[in-house]
XYZ file of C-alpha atoms in Angstrom:
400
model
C -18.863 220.349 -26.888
C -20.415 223.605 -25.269
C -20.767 221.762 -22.255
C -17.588 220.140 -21.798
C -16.224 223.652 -22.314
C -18.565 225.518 -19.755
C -17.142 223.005 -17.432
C -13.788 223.101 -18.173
C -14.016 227.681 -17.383
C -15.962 226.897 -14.607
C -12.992 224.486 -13.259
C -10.336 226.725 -14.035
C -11.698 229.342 -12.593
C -12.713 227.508 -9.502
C -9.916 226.268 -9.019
C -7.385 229.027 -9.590
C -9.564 231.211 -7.470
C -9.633 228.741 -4.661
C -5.935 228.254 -4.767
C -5.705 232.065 -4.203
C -7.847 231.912 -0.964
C -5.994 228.985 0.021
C -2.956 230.605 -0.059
C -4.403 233.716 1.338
C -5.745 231.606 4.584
C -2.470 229.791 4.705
C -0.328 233.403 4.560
C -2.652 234.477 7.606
C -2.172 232.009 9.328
C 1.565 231.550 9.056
C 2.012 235.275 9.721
C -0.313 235.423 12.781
C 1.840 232.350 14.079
C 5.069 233.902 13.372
C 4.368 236.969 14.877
C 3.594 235.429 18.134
C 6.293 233.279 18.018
C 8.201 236.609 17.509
C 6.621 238.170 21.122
C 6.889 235.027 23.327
C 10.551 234.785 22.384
C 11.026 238.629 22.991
C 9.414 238.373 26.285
C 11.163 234.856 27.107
C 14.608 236.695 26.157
C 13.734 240.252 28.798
C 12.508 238.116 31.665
C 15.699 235.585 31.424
C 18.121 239.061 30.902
C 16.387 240.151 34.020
C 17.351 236.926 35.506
C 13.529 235.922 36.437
C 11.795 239.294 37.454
C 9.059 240.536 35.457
C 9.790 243.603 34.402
C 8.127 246.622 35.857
C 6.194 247.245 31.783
C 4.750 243.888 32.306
C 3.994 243.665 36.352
C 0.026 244.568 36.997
C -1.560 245.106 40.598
C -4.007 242.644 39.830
C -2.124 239.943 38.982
C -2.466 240.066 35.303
C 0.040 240.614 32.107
C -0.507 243.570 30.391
C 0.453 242.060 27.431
C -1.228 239.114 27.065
C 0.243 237.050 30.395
C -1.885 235.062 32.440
C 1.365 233.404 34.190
C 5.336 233.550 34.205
C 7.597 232.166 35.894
C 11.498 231.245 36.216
C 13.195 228.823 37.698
C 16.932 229.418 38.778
C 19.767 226.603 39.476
C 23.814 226.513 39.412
C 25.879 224.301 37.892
C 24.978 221.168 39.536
C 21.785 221.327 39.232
C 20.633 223.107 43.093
C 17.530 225.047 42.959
C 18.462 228.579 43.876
C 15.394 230.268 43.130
C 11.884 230.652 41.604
C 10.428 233.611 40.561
C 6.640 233.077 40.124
C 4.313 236.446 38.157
C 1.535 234.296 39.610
C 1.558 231.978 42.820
C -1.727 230.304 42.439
C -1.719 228.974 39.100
C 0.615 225.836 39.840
C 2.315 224.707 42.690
C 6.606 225.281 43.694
C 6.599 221.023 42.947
C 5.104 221.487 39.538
C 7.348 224.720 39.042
C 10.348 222.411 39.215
C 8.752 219.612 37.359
C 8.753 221.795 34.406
C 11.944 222.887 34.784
C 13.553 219.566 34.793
C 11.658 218.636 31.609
C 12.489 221.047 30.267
C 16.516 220.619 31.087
C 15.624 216.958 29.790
C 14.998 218.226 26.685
C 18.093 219.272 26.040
C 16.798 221.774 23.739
C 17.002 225.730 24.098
C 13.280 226.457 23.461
C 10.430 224.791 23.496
C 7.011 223.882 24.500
C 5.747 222.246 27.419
C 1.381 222.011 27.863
C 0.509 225.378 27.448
C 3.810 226.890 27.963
C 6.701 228.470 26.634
C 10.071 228.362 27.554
C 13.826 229.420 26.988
C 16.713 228.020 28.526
C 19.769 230.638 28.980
C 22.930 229.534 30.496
C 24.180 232.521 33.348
C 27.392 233.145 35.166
C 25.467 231.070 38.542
C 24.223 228.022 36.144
C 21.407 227.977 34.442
C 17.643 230.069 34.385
C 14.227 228.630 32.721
C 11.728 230.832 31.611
C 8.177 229.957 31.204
C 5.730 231.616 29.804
C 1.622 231.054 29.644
C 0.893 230.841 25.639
C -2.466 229.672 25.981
C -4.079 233.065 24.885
C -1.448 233.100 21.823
C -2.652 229.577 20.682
C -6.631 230.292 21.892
C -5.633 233.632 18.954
C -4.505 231.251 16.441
C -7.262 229.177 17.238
C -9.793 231.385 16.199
C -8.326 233.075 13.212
C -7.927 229.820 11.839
C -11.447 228.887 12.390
C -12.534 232.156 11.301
C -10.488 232.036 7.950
C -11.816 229.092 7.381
C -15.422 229.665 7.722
C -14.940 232.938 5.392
C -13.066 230.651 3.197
C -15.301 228.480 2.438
C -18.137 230.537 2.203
C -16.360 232.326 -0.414
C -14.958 229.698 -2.298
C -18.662 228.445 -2.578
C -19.560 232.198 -3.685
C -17.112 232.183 -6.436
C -18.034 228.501 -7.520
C -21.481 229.916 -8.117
C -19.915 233.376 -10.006
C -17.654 230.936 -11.907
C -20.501 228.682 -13.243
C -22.693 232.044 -14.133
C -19.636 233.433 -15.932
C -19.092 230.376 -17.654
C -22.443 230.742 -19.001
C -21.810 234.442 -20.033
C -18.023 233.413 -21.784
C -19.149 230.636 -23.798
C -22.695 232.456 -25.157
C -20.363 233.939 -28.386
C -18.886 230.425 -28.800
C -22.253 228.749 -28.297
C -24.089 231.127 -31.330
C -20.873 230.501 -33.578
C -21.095 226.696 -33.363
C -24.534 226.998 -33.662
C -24.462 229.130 -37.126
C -21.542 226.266 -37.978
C -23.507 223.897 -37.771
C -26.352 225.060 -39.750
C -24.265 225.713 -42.380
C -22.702 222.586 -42.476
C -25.961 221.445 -42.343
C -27.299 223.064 -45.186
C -24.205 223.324 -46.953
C -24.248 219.449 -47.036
C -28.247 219.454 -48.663
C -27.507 221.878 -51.232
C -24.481 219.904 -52.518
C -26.220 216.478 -52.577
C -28.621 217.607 -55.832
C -25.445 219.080 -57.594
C -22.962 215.401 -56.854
C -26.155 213.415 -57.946
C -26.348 215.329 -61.226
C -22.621 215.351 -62.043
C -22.294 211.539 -61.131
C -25.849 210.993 -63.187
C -24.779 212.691 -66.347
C -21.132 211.272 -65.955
C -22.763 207.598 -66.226
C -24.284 209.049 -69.476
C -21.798 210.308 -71.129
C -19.995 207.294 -70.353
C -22.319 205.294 -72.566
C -22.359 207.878 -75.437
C -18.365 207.785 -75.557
C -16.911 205.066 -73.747
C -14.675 204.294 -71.175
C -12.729 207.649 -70.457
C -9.872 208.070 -67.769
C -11.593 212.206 -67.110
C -15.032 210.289 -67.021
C -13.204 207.867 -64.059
C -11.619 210.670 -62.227
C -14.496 212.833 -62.318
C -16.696 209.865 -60.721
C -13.762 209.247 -58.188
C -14.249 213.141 -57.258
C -17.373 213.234 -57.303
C -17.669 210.075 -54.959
C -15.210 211.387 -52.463
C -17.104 214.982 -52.704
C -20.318 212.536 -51.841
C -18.701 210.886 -49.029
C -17.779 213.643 -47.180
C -20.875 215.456 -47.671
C -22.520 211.887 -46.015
C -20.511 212.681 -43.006
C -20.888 216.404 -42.783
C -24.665 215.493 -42.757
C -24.277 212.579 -40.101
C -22.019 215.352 -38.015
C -24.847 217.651 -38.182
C -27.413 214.968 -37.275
C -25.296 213.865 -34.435
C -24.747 217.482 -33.162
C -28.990 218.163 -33.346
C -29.873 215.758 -30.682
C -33.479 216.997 -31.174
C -33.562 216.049 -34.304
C -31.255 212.806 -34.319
C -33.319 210.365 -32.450
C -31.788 206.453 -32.006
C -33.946 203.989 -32.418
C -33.598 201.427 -29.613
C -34.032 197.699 -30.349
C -32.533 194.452 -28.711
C -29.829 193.428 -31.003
C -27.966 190.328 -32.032
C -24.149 192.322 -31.886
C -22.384 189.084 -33.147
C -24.515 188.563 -36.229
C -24.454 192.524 -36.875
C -20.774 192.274 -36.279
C -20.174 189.737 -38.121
C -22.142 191.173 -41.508
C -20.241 194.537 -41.463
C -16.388 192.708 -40.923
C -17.195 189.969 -43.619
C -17.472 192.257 -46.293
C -13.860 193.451 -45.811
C -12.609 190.152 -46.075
C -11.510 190.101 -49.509
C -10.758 193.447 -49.930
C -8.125 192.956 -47.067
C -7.295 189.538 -48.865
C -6.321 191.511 -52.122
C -3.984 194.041 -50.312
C -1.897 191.302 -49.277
C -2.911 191.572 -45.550
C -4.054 189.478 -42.731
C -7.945 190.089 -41.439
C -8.822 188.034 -38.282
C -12.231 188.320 -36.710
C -13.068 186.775 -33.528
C -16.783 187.374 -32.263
C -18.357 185.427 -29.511
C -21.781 183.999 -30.475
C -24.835 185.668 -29.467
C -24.304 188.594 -27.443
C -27.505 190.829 -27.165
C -27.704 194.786 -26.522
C -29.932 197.583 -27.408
C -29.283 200.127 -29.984
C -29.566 201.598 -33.078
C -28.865 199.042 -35.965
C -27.765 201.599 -38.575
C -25.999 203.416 -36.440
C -24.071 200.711 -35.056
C -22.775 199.044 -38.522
C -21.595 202.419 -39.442
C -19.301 202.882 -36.322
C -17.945 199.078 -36.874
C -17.282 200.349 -40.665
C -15.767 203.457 -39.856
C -13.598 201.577 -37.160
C -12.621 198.864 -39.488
C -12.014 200.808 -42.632
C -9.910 203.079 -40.390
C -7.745 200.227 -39.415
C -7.280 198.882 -43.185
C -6.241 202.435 -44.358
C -3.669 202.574 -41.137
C -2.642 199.241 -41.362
C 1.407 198.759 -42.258
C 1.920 196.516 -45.757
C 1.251 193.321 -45.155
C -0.123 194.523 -42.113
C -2.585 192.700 -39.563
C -6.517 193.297 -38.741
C -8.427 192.065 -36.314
C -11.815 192.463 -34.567
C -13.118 191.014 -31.431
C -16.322 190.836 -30.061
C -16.823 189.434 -26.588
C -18.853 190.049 -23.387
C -17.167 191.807 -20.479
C -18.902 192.089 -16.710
C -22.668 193.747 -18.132
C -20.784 195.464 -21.918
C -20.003 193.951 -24.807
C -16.657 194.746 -26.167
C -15.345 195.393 -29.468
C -12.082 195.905 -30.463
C -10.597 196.514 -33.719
C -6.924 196.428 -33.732
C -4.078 197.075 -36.568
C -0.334 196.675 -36.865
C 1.156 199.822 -38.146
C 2.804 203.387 -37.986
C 0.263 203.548 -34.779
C -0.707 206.772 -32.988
C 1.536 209.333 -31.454
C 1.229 209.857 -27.605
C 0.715 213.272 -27.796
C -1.766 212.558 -30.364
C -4.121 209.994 -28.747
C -5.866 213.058 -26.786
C -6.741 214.565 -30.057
C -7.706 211.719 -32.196
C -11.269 212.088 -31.638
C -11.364 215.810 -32.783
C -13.201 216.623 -35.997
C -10.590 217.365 -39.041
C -7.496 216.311 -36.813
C -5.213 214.829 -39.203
C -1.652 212.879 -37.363
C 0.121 212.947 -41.013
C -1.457 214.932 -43.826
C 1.041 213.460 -46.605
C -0.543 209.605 -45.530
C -4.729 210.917 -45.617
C -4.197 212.779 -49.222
C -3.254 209.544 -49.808
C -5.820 207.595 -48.051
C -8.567 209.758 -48.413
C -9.463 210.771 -45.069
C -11.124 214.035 -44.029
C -10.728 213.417 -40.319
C -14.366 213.177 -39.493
C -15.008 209.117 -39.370
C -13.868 208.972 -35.599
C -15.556 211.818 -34.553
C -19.181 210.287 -35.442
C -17.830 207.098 -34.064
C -17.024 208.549 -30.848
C -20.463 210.675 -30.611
C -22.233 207.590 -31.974
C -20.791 205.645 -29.553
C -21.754 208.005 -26.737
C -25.509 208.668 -28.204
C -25.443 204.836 -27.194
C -24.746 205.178 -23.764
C -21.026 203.939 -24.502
C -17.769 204.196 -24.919
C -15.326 204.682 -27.073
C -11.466 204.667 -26.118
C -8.091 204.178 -28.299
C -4.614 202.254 -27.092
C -1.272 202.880 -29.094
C 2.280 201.407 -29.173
C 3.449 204.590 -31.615
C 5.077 202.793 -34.575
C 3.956 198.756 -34.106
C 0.213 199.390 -33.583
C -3.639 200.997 -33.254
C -6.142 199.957 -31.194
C -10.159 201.427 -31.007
C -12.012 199.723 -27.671
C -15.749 200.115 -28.102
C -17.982 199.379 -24.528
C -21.509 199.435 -25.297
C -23.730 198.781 -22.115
């Protein structure tokens, strides 16, 4: 449980921090491209109001933009289409052919501004025709180019930095939570042995008394009390197990599943047969796996005794056993009020409880599916639940 929730900080904070540095590259970026898109349409819109001359804040003796140009050039023509004129910031970048090559693509485009290679241009309609601006953005994109590049590198570098601070801090959050569970469960723990000497007694001197007086309804529901009180003290202590892995240690043997299977269902047969339900138990014959005997009859008995208690009047029960790719399979299905959907993702936590008016009557303390599930996972398996709310429950065990 500590784990899962180290790993569930260190997620969340991974992940919301890398969604802010994301969003921080993306902003960057965005606003570095905007901006230029902001200049080259400024400068587009003076050198077409100037109807193709440079003007003088942008003309350099040495043939280079002051602000960033490394050519510009317009291209002049009237209203059928005659070249009148070209105006050129550079002469031997391109040649006059490829001056009015652009020019007509550009006109093809039929679109007021746009890009063509590594230029710019604007199309403005004037009193002679028309004028087409071009402009040299390849030190605008070559800019973009590299902040993007370099926001990325930093990016990553720090989202890998605060993937490492994240799984630290995790380590630091959780260290409360950790002792608390910790001190929870060794009370539990010994909570659960002191209790055991006291139930014995009661249930020891309840038999006696019963054979000094008699038959007594208090002497029957002190022993019911007393049983239940027993019970859940049982799982307390198999919680506690379970949680002290050091100290909880399966012992692995090849196993006949169908025959154990089989001996823990029978049993329920006529117990099932005297509430007036249906019990149906389908195993295939000798499938093999390794695991803990013990432990494995008491998940199948808290799995089927769950689905007698859950079951609808007259309800149905079944379990099936069958081989599936390399894991065996068991299912144990009941008809019935079901599971809710927002439910099923709590099912397996300890206490959790879908109606508390149906366990007071049923008995239930919320903890049998909880040492299923971690039984099931000391195993190596898996154990997963399907529900139509209101028709049925179903618990899939995969055991490798």
């Amino acid at each position: 449980m500590i784990r899962k929730l180290r790993i569930k900080i260190s997620v969340i904070l991974s992940a919301v921090l890398t969604i802010v540095i994301v969003g921080v590259m993306i902003t960057t970026n965005v606003i570095e491209r905007s901006n230029n898109q902001t200049q080259i349409n400024e400068r587009l819109l003076k050198i077409a109001y100037n109807n193709g001359i440079i003007p003088n804040e942008y003309r350099d003796h040495n043939k280079k933009s002051k602000a960033g140009y490394i050519d510009t050039f317009s291209v002049l023509i009237d209203g059928a289409y005659n070249l009148i004129g070209i105006y050129a910031g550079r002469t031997d970048v391109i040649s006059q052919d490829e001056y009015i090559e652009y020019a007509n693509e550009a006109i093809n485009s039929q679109q007021k501004m746009g890009e063509i290679y590594n230029y710019a241009y604007l199309v403005e309609l004037k009193s002679y025709g028309k004028i087409i601006v071009f402009l040299d953005i390849s030190q605008y994109k070559l800019s973009e180019k590299n902040l993007l590049v370099t926001s990325v590198i930093i990016g990553t570098v720090a989202i890998i930095l605060f993937i490492i601070i994240s799984i630290i801090l995790s380590f630091w959050l959780v260290k409360p939570v950790k002792e608390n569970f910790e001190k929870q469960k060794r009370f539990i723990s010994d909570a659960s042995h002191e209790l055991k000497t006291p139930l014995a007694v009661i249930s020891a001197n309840t038999d006696v008394l019963e054979g000094e007086i008699g038959e007594n309804k208090w002497l029957s529901y002190i022993r019911l009390e007393s049983k239940r009180m027993s019970e859940l003290v049982n799982e307390l202590l198999c919680l506690a197990r379970l949680d002290d892995k050091s100290g909880h240690q399966l012992i692995m043997t090849r196993i006949n599943l169908s025959d154990l299977v089989l001996s823990v269902a029978l049993p329920f047969e006529s117990t099932v047969f005297e509430m007036g339900k249906k019990f149906d138990v389908d195993v295939q014959p000798d499938i093999i796996c390794k695991g803990d005997e013990s432990s494995l009859k008491h998940i199948i008995s808290i799995l089927i005794d769950n689905a007698i208690k859950y079951s609808d009047e007259h309800g149905e029960i079944s379990i099936k056993l069958y081989k599936q790719s390399n894991k065996s399979i068991i299912e144990v299905y009941n008809t019935g009020d079901g599971i809710k959907p927002e439910n099923i993702s709590k099912i397996f936590e300890r206490f959790f409880r879908q109606d508390e008016s149906r366990n007071s009557k049923t008995g239930g303390y919320g903890l049998g599916l909880p040492i299923a599930k971690s039984s099931v996972e000391a195993h190596g398996g898996k154990l997963s639940v399907q529900s139509q709310y209101g028709k049925w429950a179903k618990f899939i065990v995969a055991l490798p």
